Coordinates of C-alpha atoms in Angstrom, one line a residue:
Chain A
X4 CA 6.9 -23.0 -6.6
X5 CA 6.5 -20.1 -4.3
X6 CA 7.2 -20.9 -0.5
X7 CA 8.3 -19.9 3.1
X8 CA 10.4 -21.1 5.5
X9 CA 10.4 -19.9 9.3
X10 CA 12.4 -21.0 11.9
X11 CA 11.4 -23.6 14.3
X12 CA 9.6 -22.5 17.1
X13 CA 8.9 -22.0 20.2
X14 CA 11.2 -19.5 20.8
X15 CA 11.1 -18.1 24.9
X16 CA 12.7 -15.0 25.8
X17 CA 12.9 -13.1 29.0
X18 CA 11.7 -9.2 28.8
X19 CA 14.1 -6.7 27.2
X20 CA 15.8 -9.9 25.1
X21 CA 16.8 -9.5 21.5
X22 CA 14.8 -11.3 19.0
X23 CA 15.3 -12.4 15.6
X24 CA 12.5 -14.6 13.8
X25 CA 14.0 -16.0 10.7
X26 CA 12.2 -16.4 7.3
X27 CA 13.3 -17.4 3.4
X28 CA 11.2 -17.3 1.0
X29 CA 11.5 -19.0 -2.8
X30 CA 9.4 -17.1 -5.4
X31 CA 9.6 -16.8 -9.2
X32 CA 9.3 -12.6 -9.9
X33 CA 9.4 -10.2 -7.0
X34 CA 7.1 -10.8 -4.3
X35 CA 5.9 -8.4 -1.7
X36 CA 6.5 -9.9 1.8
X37 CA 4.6 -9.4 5.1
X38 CA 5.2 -10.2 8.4
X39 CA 1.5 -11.1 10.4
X40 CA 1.4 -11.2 14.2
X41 CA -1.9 -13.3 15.3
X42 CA -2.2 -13.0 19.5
X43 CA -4.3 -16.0 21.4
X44 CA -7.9 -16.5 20.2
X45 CA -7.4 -13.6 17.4
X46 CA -7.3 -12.9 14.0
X47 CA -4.1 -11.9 11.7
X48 CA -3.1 -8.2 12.7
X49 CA -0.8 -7.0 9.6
X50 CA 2.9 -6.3 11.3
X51 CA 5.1 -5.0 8.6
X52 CA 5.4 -5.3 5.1
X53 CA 7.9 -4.5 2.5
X54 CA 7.3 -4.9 -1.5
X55 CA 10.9 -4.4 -2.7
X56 CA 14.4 -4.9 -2.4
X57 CA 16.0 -3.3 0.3
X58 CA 13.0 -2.1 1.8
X59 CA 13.0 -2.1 5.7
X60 CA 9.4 -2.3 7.2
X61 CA 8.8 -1.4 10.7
X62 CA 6.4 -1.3 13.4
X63 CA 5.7 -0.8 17.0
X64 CA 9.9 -1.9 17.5
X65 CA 9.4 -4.7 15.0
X66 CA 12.0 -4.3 12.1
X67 CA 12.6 -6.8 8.9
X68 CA 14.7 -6.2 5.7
X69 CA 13.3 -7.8 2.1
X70 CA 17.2 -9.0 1.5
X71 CA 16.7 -10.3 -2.2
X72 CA 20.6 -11.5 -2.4
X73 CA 19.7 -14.0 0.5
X74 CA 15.9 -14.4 -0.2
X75 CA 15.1 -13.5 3.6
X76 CA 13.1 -11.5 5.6
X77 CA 13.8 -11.6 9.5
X78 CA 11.9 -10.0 11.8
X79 CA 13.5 -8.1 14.8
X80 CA 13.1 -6.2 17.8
X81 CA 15.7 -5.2 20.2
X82 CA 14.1 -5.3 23.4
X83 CA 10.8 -7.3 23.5
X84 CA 8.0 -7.6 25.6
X85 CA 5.5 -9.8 27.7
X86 CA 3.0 -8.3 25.2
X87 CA 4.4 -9.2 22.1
X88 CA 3.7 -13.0 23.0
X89 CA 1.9 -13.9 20.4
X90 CA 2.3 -15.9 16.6
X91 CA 4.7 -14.4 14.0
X92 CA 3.9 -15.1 10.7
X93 CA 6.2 -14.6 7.9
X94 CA 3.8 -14.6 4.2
X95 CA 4.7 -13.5 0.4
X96 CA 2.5 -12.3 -1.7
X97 CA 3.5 -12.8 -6.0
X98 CA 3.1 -10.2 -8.3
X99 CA -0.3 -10.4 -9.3
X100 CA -2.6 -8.1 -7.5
X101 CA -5.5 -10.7 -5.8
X102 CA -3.6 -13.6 -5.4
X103 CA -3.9 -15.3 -1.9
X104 CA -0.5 -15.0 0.3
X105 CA 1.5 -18.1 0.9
X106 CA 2.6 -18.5 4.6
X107 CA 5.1 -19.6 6.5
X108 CA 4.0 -22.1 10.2
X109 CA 4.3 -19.8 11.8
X110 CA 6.5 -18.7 15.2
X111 CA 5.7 -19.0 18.5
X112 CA 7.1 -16.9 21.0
X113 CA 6.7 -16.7 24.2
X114 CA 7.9 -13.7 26.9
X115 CA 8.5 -13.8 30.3
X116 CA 9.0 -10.9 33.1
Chain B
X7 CA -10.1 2.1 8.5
X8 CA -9.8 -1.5 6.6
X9 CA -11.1 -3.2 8.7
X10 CA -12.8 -7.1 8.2
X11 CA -15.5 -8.6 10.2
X12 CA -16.7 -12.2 10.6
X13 CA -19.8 -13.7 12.0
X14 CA -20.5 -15.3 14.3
X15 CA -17.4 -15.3 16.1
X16 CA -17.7 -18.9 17.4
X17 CA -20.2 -21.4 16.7
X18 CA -21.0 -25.3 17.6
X19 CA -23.1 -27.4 15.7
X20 CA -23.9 -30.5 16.0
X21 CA -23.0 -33.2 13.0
X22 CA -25.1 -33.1 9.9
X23 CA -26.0 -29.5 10.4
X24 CA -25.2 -26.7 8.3
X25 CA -23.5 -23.6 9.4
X26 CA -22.7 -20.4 7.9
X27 CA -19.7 -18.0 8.1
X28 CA -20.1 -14.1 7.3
X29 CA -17.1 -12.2 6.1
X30 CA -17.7 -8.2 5.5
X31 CA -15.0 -5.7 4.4
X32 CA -16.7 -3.1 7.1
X33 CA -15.3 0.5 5.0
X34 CA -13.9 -0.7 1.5
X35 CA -15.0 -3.1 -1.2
X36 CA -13.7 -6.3 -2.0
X37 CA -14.0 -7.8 -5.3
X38 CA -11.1 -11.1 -3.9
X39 CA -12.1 -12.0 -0.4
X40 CA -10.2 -15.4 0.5
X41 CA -11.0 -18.0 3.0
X42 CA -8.5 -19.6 5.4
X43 CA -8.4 -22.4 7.7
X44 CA -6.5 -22.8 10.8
X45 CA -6.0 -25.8 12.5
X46 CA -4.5 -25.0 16.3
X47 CA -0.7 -24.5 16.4
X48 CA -0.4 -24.8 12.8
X49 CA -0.4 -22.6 9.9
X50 CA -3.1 -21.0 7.9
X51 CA -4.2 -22.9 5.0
X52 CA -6.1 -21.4 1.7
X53 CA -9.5 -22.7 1.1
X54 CA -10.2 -20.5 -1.4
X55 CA -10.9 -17.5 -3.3
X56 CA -13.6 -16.1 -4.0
X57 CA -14.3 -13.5 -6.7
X58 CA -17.6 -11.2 -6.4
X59 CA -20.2 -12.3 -8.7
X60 CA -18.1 -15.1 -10.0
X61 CA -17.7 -18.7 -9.1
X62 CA -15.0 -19.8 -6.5
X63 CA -11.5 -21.3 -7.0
X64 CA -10.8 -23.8 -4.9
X65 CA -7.6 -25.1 -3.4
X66 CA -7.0 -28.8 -4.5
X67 CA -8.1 -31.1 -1.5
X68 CA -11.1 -28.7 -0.9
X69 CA -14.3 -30.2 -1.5
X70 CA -16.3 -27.8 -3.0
X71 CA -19.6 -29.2 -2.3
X72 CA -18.7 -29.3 1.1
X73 CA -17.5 -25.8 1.7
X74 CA -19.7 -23.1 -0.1
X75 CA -18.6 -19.9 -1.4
X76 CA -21.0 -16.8 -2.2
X77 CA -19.5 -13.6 -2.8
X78 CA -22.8 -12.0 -3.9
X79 CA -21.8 -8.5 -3.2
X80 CA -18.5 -6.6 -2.8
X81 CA -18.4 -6.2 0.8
X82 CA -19.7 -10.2 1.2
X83 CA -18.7 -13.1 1.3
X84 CA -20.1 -16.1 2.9
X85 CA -19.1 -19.9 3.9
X86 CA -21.2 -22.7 4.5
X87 CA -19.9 -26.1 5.9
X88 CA -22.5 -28.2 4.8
X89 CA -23.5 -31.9 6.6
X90 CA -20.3 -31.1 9.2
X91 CA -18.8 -33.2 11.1
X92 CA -16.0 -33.1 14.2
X93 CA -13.5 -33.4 11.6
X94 CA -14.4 -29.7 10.2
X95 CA -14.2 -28.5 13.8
X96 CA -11.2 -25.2 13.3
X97 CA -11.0 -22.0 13.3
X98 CA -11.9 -20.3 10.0
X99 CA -10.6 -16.9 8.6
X100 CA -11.2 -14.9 6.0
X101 CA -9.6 -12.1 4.4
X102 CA -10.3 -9.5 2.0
X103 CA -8.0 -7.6 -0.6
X104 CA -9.2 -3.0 -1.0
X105 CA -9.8 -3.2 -4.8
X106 CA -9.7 0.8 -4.3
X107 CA -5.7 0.2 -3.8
X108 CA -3.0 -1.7 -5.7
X109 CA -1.4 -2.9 -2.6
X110 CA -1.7 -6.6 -2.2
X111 CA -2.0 -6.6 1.4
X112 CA -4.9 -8.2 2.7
X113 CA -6.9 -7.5 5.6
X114 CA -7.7 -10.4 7.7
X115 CA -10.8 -10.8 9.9
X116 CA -10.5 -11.8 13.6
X117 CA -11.6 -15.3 12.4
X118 CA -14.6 -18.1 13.1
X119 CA -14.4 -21.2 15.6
X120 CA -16.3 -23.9 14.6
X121 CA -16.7 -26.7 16.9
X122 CA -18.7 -29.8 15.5
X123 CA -19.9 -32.3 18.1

């Protein structure tokens, strides 16, 4: 069946760290993949998204490449913030236009000054 | 633009009341608007979808008496947790897919707390 796996969180990084959020996915076809930020007491905000091979999607410093020959999609940033504490979500959608999106747990992370 | 609202925002009810959830693509039309539950630090978990003028598909597990789905219109869908109880208490999220655009991204409301007490 279709699935994703994130890393374990939490993950706590001081300002200006590197981070890198890891997600695999297992999907018959070729999904479209998303990465969904949700910040304390809110709703999903889309992050990035990709919907082929290769693609790189970015956003606001966040980066993450749809790597089919691994089946991954990790999200990164190079120098985070206190305001990017928040829920990473890592979700695939198959190739059937209306279908719901499978998500990963979900990331913590946490950012310190 | 795309943009999702729910209503209310946060509710509490007592047990063996009814309570219902608003979802409203706000500046596109939905014809697949979905409906997520969140329980806290976890993941999100698909209720179900629910098709404009059609009858919802349920996840298994999902008691469809229980949770109501109308999608009367293509900018509305709506939830009701009928007879709840503290064990419904979560936060509630719906989402809804632009039929005007082939992407499958979905747009996600700020979501719904229910507390049951």
């Amino acid at each position: 069946g279709n699935s994703v796996t994130q890393m374990e969180g939490p993950v706590t990084l001081s300002e200006e760290a590197f981070l890198t959020i890891n997600c695999t996915y297992t999907a018959t076809g070729y999904p479209s993949l998303f990465w969904y930020v949700q910040y304390p007491g809110e709703g999903l905000q889309l992050l990035l998204k990709a919907t082929k091979a290769d693609d790189k999607g970015s956003n606001k410093g966040f980066e993450a490449t749809y790597r089919k020959e691994t089946t991954s999609f990790h999200l990164e940033k190079g120098s985070v913030q206190v305001s990017d504490s928040a829920v990473y979500f890592c979700a695939l959608s198959v190739a059937q236009a209306g279908t719901a999106l499978i998500f990963g747990k979900g990331t913590t992370l946490s950012v310190s000054s | 633009g795309a943009v999702v609202s729910q209503h209310p925002s946060w509710v509490i009810c007592k047990s063996g009341t009814s309570v219902k959830i608003e979802c409203r693509s706000l500046d596109f039309q939905a014809t697949t608007m979905f409906w997520y539950r969140q329980f806290p630090k976890q993941s999100l978990m698909l209720m179900a979808t629910s098709n404009e003028g059609s009858k919802a598909t349920y996840e298994q597990g999902v008691e469809k008496d229980k949770f109501l789905i109308n999608h009367a219109s293509l900018t509305l869908s709506t939830l009701t947790v009928t007879s709840a109880h503290p064990e419904d208490s979560s936060f509630y999220i719906c989402s809804a897919r632009d039929s005007g655009t082939p992407s499958y991204e979905q747009y996600f409301g700020p979501g719904t707390r229910l507390t049951v007490t």
